mmCIF file of C-alpha atoms and ligand atoms in Angstrom:
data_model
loop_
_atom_site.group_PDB
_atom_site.id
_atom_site.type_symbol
_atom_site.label_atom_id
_atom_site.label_comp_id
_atom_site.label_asym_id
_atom_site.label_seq_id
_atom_site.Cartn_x
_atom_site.Cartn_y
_atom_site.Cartn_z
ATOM 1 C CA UNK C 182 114.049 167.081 144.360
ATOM 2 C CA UNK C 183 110.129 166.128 143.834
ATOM 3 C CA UNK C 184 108.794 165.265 147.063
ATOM 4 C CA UNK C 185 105.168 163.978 147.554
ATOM 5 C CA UNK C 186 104.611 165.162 151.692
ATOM 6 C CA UNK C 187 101.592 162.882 152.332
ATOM 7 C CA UNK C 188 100.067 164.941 155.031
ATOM 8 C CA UNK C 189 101.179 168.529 153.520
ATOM 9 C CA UNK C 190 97.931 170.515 154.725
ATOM 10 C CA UNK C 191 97.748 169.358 158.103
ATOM 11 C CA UNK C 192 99.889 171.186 161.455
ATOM 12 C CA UNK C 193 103.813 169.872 160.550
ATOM 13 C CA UNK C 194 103.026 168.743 156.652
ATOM 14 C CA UNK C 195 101.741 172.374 155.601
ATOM 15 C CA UNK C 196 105.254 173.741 157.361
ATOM 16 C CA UNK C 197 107.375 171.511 155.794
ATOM 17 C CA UNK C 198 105.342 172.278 152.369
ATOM 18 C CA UNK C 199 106.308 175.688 152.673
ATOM 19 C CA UNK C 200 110.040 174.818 153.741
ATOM 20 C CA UNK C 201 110.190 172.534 150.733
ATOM 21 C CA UNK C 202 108.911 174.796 147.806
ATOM 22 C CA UNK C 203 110.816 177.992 149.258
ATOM 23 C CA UNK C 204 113.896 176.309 148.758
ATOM 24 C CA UNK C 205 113.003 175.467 144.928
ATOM 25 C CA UNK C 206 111.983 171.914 145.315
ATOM 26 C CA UNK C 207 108.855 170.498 143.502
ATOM 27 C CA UNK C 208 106.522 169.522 145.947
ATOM 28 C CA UNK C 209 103.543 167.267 145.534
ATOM 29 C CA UNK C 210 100.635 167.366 148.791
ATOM 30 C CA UNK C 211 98.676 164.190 148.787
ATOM 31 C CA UNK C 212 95.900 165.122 151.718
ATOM 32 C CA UNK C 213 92.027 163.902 151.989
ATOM 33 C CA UNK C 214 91.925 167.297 154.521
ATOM 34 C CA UNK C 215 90.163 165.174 156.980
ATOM 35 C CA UNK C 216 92.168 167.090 159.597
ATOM 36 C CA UNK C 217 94.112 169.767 156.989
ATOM 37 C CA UNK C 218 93.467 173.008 155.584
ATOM 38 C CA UNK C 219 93.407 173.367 151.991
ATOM 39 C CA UNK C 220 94.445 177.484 152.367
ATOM 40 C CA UNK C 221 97.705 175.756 154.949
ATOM 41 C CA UNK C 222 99.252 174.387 151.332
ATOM 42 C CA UNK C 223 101.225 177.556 150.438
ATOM 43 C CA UNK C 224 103.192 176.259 147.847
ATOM 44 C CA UNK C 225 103.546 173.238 144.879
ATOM 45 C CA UNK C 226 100.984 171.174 143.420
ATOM 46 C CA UNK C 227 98.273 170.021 145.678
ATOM 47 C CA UNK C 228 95.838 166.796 145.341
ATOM 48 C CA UNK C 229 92.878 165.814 147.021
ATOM 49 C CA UNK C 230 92.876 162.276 148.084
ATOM 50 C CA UNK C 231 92.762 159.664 150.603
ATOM 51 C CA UNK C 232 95.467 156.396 151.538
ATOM 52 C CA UNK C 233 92.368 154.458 151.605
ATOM 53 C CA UNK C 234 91.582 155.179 148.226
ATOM 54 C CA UNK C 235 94.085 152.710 146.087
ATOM 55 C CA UNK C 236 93.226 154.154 142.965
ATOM 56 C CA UNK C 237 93.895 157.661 143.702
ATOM 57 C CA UNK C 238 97.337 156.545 144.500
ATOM 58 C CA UNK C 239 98.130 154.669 141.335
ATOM 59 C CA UNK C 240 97.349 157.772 139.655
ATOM 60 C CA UNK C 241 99.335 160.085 141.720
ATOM 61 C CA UNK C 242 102.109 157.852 141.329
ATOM 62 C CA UNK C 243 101.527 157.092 137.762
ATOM 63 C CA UNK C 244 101.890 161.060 136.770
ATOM 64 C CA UNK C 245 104.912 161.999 139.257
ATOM 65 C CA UNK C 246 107.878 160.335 139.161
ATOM 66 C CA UNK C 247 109.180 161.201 143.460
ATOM 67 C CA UNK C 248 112.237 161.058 144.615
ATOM 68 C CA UNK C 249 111.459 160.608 148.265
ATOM 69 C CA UNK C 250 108.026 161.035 149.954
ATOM 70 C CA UNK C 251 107.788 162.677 153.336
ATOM 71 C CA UNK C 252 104.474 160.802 155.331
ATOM 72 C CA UNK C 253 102.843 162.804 157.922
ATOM 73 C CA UNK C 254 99.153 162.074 157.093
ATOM 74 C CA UNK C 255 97.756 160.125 160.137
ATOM 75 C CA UNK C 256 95.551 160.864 163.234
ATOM 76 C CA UNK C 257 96.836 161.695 165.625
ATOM 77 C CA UNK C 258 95.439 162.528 169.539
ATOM 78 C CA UNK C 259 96.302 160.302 172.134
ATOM 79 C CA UNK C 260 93.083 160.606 173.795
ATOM 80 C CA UNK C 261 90.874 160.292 170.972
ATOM 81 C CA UNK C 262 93.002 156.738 170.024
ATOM 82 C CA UNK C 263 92.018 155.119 173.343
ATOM 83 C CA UNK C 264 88.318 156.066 173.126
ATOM 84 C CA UNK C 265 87.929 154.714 169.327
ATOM 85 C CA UNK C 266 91.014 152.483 168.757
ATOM 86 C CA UNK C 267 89.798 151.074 165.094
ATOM 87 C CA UNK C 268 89.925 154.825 163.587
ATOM 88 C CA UNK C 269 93.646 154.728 164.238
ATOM 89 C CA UNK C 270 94.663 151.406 163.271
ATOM 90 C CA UNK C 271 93.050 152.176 160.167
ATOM 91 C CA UNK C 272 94.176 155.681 159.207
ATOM 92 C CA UNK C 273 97.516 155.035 160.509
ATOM 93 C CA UNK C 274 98.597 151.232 159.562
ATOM 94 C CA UNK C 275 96.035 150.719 156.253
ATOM 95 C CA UNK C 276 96.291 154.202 154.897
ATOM 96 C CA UNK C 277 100.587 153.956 155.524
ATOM 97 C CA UNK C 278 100.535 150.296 153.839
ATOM 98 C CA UNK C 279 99.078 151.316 151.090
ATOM 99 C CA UNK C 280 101.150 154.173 150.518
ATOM 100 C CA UNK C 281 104.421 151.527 150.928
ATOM 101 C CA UNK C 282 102.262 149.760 148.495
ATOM 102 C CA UNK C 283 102.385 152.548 145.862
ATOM 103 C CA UNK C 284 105.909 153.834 146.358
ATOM 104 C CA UNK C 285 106.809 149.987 145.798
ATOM 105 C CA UNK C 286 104.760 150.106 142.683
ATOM 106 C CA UNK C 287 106.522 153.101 141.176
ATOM 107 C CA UNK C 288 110.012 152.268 142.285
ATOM 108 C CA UNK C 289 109.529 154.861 145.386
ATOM 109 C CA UNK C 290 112.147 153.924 147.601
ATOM 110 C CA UNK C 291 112.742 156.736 150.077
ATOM 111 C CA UNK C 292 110.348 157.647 153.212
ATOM 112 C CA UNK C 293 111.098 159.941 155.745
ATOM 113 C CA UNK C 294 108.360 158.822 158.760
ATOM 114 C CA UNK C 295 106.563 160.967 161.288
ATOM 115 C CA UNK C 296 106.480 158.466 164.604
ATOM 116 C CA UNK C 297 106.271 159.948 167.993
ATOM 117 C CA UNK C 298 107.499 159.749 171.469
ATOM 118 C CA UNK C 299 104.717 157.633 172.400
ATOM 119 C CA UNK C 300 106.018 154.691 170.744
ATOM 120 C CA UNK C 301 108.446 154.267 174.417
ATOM 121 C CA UNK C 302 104.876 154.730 176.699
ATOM 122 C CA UNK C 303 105.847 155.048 180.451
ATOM 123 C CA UNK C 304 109.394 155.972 180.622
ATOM 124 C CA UNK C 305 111.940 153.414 182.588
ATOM 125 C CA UNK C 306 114.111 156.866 182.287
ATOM 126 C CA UNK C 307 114.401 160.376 180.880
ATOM 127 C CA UNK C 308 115.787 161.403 179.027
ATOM 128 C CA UNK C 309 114.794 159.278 176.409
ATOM 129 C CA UNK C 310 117.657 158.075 173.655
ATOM 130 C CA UNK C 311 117.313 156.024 171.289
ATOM 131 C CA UNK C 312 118.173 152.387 173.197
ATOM 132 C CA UNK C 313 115.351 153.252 175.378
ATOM 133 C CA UNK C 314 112.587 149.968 175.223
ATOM 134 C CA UNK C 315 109.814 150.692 173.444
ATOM 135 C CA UNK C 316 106.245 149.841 175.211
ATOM 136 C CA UNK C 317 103.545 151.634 173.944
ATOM 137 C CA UNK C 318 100.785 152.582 176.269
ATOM 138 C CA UNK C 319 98.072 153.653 173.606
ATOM 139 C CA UNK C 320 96.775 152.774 170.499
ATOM 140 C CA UNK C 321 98.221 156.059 169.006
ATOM 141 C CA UNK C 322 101.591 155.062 169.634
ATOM 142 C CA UNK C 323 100.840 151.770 168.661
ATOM 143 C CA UNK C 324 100.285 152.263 165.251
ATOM 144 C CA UNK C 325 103.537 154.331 164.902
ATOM 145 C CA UNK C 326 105.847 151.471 166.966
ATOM 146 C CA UNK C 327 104.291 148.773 164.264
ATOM 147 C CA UNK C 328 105.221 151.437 161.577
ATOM 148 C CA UNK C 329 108.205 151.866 162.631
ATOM 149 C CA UNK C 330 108.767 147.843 162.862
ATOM 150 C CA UNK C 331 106.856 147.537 158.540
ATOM 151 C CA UNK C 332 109.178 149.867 158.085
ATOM 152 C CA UNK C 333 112.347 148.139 158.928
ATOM 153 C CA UNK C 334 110.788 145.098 157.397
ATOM 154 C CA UNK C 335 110.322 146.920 153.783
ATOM 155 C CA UNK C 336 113.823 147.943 153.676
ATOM 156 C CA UNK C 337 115.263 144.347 154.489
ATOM 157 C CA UNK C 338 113.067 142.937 151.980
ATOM 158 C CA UNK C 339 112.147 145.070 149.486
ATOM 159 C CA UNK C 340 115.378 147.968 150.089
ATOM 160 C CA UNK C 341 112.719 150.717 150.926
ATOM 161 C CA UNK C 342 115.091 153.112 152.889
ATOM 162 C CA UNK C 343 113.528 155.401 155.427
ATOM 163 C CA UNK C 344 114.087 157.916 158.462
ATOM 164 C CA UNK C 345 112.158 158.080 160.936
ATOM 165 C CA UNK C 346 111.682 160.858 163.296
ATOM 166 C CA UNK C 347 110.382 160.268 166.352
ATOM 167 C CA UNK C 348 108.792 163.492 167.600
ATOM 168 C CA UNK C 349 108.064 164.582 171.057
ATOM 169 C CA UNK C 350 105.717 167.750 171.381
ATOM 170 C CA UNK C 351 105.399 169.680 168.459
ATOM 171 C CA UNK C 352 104.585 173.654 168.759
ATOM 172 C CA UNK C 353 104.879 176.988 167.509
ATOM 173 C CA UNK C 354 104.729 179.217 164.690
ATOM 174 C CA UNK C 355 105.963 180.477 161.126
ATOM 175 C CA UNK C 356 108.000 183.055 162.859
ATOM 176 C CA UNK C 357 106.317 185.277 160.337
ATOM 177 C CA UNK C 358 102.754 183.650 161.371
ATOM 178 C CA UNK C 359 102.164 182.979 157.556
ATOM 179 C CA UNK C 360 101.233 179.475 159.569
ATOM 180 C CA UNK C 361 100.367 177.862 162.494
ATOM 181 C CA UNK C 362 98.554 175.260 164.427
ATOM 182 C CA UNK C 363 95.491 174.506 163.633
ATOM 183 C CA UNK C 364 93.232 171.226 164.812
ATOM 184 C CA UNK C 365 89.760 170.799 164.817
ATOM 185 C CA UNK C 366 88.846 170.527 167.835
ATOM 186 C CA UNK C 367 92.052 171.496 169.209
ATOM 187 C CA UNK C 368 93.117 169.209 171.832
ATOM 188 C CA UNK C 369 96.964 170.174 172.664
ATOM 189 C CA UNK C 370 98.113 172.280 175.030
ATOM 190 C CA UNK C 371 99.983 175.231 173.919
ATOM 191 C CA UNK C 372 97.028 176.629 171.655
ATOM 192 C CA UNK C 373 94.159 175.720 174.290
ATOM 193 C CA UNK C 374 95.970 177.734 176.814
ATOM 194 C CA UNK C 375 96.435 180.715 174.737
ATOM 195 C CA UNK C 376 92.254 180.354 174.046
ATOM 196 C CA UNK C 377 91.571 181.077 177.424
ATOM 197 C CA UNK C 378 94.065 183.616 177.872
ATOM 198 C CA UNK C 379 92.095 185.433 175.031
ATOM 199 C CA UNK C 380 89.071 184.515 176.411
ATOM 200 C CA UNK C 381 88.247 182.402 173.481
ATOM 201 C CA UNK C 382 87.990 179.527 175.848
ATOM 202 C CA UNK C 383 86.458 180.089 179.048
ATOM 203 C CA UNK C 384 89.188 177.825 180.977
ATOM 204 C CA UNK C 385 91.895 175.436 180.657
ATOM 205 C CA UNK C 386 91.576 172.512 182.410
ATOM 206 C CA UNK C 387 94.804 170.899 183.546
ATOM 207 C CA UNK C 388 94.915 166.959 182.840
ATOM 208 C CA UNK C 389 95.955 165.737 186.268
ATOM 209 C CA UNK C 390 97.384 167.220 189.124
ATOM 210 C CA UNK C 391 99.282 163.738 191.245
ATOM 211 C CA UNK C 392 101.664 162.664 188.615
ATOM 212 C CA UNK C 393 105.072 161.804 190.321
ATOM 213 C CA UNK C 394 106.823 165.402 188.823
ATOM 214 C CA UNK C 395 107.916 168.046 190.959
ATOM 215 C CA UNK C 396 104.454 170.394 191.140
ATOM 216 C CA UNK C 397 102.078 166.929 190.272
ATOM 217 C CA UNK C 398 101.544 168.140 186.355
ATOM 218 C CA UNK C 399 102.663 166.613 183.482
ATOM 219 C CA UNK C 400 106.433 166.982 181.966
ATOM 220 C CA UNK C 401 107.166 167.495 177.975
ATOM 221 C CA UNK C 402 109.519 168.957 176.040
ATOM 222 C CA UNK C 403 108.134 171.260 173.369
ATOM 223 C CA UNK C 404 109.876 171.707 170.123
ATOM 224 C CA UNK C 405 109.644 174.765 167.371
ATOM 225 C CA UNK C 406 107.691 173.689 164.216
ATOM 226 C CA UNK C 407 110.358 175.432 162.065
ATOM 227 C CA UNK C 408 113.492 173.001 164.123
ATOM 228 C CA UNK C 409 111.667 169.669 163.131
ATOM 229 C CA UNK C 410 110.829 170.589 159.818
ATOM 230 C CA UNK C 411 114.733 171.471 159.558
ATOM 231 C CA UNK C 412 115.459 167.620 160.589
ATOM 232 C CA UNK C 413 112.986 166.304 157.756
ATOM 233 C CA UNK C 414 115.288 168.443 155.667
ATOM 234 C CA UNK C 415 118.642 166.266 156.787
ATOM 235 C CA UNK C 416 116.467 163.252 156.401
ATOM 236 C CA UNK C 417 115.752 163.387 152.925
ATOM 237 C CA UNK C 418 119.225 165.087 152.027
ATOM 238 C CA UNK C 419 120.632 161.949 153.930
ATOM 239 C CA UNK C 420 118.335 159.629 151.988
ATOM 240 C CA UNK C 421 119.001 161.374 148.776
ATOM 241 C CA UNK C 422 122.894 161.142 149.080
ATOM 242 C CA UNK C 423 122.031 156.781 149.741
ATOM 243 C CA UNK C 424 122.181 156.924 153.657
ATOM 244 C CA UNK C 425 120.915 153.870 154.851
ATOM 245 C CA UNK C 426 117.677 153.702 157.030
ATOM 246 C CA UNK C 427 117.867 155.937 160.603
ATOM 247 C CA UNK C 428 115.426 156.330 163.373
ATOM 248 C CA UNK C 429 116.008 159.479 165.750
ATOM 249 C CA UNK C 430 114.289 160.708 168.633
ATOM 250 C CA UNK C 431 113.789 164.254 168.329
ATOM 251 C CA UNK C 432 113.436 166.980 170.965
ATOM 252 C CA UNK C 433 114.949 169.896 172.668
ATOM 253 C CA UNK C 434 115.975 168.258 175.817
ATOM 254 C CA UNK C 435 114.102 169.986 178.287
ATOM 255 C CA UNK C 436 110.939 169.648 179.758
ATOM 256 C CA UNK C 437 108.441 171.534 181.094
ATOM 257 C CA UNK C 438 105.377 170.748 182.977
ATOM 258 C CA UNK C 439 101.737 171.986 182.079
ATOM 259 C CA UNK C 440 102.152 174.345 185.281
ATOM 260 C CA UNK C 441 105.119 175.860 184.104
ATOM 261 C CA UNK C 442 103.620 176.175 180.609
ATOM 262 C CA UNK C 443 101.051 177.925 181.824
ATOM 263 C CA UNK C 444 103.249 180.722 183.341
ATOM 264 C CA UNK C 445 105.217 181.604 180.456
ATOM 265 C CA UNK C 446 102.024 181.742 178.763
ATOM 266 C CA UNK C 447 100.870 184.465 180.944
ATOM 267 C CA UNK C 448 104.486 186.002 180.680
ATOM 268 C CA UNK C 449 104.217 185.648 176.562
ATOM 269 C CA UNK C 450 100.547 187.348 176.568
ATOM 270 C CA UNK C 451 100.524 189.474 179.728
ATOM 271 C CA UNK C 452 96.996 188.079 180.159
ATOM 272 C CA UNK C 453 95.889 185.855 182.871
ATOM 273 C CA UNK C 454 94.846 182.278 182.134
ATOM 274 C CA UNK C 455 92.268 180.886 183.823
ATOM 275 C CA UNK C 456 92.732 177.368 185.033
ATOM 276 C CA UNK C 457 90.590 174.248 186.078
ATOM 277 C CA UNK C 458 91.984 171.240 187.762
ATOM 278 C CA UNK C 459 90.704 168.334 186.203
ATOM 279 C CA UNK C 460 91.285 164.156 186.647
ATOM 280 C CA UNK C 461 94.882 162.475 184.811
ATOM 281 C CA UNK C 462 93.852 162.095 180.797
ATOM 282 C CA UNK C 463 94.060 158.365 179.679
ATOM 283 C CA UNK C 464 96.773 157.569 177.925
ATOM 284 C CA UNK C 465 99.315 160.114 179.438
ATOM 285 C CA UNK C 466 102.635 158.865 180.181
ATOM 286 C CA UNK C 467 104.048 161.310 183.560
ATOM 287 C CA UNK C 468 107.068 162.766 181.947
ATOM 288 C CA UNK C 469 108.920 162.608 178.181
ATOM 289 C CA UNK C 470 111.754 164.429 176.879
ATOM 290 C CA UNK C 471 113.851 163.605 174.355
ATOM 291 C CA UNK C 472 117.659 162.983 174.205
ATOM 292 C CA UNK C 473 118.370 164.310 170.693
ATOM 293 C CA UNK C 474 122.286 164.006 170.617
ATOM 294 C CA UNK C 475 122.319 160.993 168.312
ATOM 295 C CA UNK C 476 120.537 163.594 165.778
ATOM 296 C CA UNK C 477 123.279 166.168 166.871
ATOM 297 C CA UNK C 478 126.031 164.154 166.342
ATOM 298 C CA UNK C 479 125.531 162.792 163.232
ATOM 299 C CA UNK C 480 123.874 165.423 160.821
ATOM 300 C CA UNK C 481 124.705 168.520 162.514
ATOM 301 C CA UNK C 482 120.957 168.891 163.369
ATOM 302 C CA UNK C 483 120.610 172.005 166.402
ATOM 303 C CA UNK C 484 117.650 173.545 167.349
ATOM 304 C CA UNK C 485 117.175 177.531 165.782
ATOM 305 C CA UNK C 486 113.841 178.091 168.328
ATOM 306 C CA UNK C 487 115.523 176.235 171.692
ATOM 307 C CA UNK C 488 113.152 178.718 173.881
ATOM 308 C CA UNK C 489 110.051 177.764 175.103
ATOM 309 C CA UNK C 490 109.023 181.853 175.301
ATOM 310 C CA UNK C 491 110.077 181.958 171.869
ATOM 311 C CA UNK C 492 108.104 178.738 170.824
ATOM 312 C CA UNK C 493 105.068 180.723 172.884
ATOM 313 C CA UNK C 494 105.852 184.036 171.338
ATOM 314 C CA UNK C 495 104.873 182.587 167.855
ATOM 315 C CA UNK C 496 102.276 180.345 168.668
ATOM 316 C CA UNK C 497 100.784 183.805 170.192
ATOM 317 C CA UNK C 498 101.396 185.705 167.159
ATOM 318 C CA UNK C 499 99.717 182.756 165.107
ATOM 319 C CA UNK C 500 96.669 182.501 167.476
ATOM 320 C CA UNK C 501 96.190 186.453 166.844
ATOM 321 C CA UNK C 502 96.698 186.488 163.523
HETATM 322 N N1 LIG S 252 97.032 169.041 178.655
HETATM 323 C C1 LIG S 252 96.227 169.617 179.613
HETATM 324 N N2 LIG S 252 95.084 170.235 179.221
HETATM 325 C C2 LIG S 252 94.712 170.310 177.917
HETATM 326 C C3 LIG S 252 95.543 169.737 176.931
HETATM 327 C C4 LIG S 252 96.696 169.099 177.339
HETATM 328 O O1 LIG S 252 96.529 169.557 180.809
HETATM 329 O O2 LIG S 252 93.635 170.880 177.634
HETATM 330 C C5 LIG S 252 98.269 168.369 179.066
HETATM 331 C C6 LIG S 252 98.305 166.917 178.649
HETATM 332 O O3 LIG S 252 97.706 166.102 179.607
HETATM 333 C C7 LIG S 252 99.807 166.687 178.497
HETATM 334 C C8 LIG S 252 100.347 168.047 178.071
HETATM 335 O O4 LIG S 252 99.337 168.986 178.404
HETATM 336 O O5 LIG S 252 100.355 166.379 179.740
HETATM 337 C C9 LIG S 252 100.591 168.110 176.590
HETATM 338 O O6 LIG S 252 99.428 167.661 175.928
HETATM 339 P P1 LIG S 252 99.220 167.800 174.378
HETATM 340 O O7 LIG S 252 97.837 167.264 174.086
HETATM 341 O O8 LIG S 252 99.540 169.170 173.945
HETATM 342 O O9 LIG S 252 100.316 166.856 173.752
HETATM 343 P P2 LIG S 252 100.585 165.312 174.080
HETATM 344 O O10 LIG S 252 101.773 165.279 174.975
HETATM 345 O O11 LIG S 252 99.400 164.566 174.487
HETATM 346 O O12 LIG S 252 100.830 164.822 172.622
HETATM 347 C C10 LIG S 252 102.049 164.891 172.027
HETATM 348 C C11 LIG S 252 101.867 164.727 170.533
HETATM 349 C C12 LIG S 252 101.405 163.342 170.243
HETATM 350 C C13 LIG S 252 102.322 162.342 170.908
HETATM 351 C C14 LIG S 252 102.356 162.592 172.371
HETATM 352 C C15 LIG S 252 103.191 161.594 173.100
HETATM 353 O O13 LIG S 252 100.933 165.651 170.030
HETATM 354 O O14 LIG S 252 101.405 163.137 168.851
HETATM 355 O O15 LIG S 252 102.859 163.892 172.574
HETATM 356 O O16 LIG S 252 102.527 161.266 174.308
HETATM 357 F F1 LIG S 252 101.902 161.087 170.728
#
């Protein structure tokens, strides 16, 4: 296959870069590295360029013909999306219509779509399936819920077929920490509480103490890098072999609260991490994990890296290396 992975230097894209040319595909990253690392692209052809940029598309386009394009490029912190709203309805609805826009041009007419758990906002229950109502509670998950809704819209009308994949908290390694996460700044949990176990950070602050969860912190559910890069895999194979369009919540099931976090980070490094208690972060919903089975069921998908140690274990060896 030749897959264009919009996205491909950033956290997720650069994995599933690497997953992609490994297993002998052509790959194509398309990434302005406004949040990527050009030295995360370990494999294929890669191309500097922006969604906004219209004409840089047409070209891209113009000299590959794609089978499918994988779309991660998009900001993407909660947070930052209530304090300046307009950065992510442009990055994240502009920049993704004028992909569609290209891939229409070209006769693209396979997507596999990186949404999020935030498109449900406060859950009515957990886990969260599929049939759960969809509310969004920031502008983050805002843009991704109207993706989600263009991109039902572009497959009734113009037969642009697409799977989305609606992540809950992505983490981890390369378990051979060739890769890793890497924001900047770094705003998510896992990495910011192995800083200050180094004593690269001088504390983590915990985001609110009095949510309605058993110890008062928030509850995710953290899933391996390597296990949601495996799903983008069925995706495309799916949309490859003509399956019709799919959206699937995607998680391990179980969910652990920043507290709880925190102690298997101390288990992972044997260091201590030192902790401030700090006021509820806008835009946090109390509690999300995923109910995955629908994933399960149908392609087979199972998590490789179900662990949260082991998750830890190579986010550690990542964050050392
Ligand atoms: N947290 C802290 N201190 C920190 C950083 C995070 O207490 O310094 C807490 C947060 O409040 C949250 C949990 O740790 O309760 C996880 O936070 P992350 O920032 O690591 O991840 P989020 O849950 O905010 O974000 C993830 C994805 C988003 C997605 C979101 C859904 O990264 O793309 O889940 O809410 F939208």
């Amino acid at each position: 296959m030749k897959i264009l992975v919009a996205g491909g230097a950033g956290y997720i894209g650069s994995h599933m870069v690497r997953m992609l040319d490994t297993l002998g595909h052509a790959v194509v990253t398309f990434d302005d590295l406004s949040a990527g690392f050009r030295e995360a692209v370990l494999g294929g052809v890669f191309v500097q360029g922006s969604l906004h940029d219209k004409a840089a598309l047409k070209e891209l386009f113009g000299a590959n013909q794609f089978d499918a394009v994988v779309h991660f490029a998009g900001s993407i912190a909660v947070g930052e999306s209530v304090r300046d709203p307009a950065k992510y309805y442009q990055n994240n609805l502009t920049g993704t219509l004028n992909l569609l826009d290209a891939m229409r041009e070209h006769g693209v007419n396979k997507m596999v779509f990186s949404s999020t758990a935030a498109i449900f906002g406060n859950p009515q229950y957990v886990p969260i399936d599929e049939a759960h109502p969809q509310a969004p509670i920031n502008p983050y998950g805002m843009t991704k819920w109207v993706t989600e809704q263009i991109l039902r819209d572009y497959d009734a009308a113009y037969g642009l077929r697409s799977v989305t994949l609606r992540y809950f908290n992505a983490a981890g390694a390369a378990p051979d920490a060739a890769l890793g996460e890497r924001h900047d700044p770094e705003t998510h949990l896992i990495p910011l509480a192995l800083r200050a176990a180094s004593g690269k950070l001088p504390e983590l602050t915990v985001f609110g103490t009095d949510y309605d969860t058993p110890d008062g912190t928030c509850i995710r559910d953290y899933i391996h890098i390597v296990d949601l890069c495996e799903a983008h895999l069925l995706a495309l194979q799916h949309l490859i072999s003509a399956g019709e369009s799919r959206a699937y919540n995607l998680g391990n099931g179980q969910g652990y609260s920043v507290k709880e976090v925190i102690e298997v980070v101390k288990k992972v490094t044997g260091m201590s991490v030192p902790v401030k208690y700090g006021p509820r972060r806008a835009g946090d919903p109390p509690r999300l994990v995923a109910d995955a089975t629908q994933i399960r069921k149908d392609w087979g998908w199972s998590p490789k890296y179900a662990a949260l140690e082991t998750i830890i274990e190579h986010a550690w060896q990542w964050e050392r290396h």
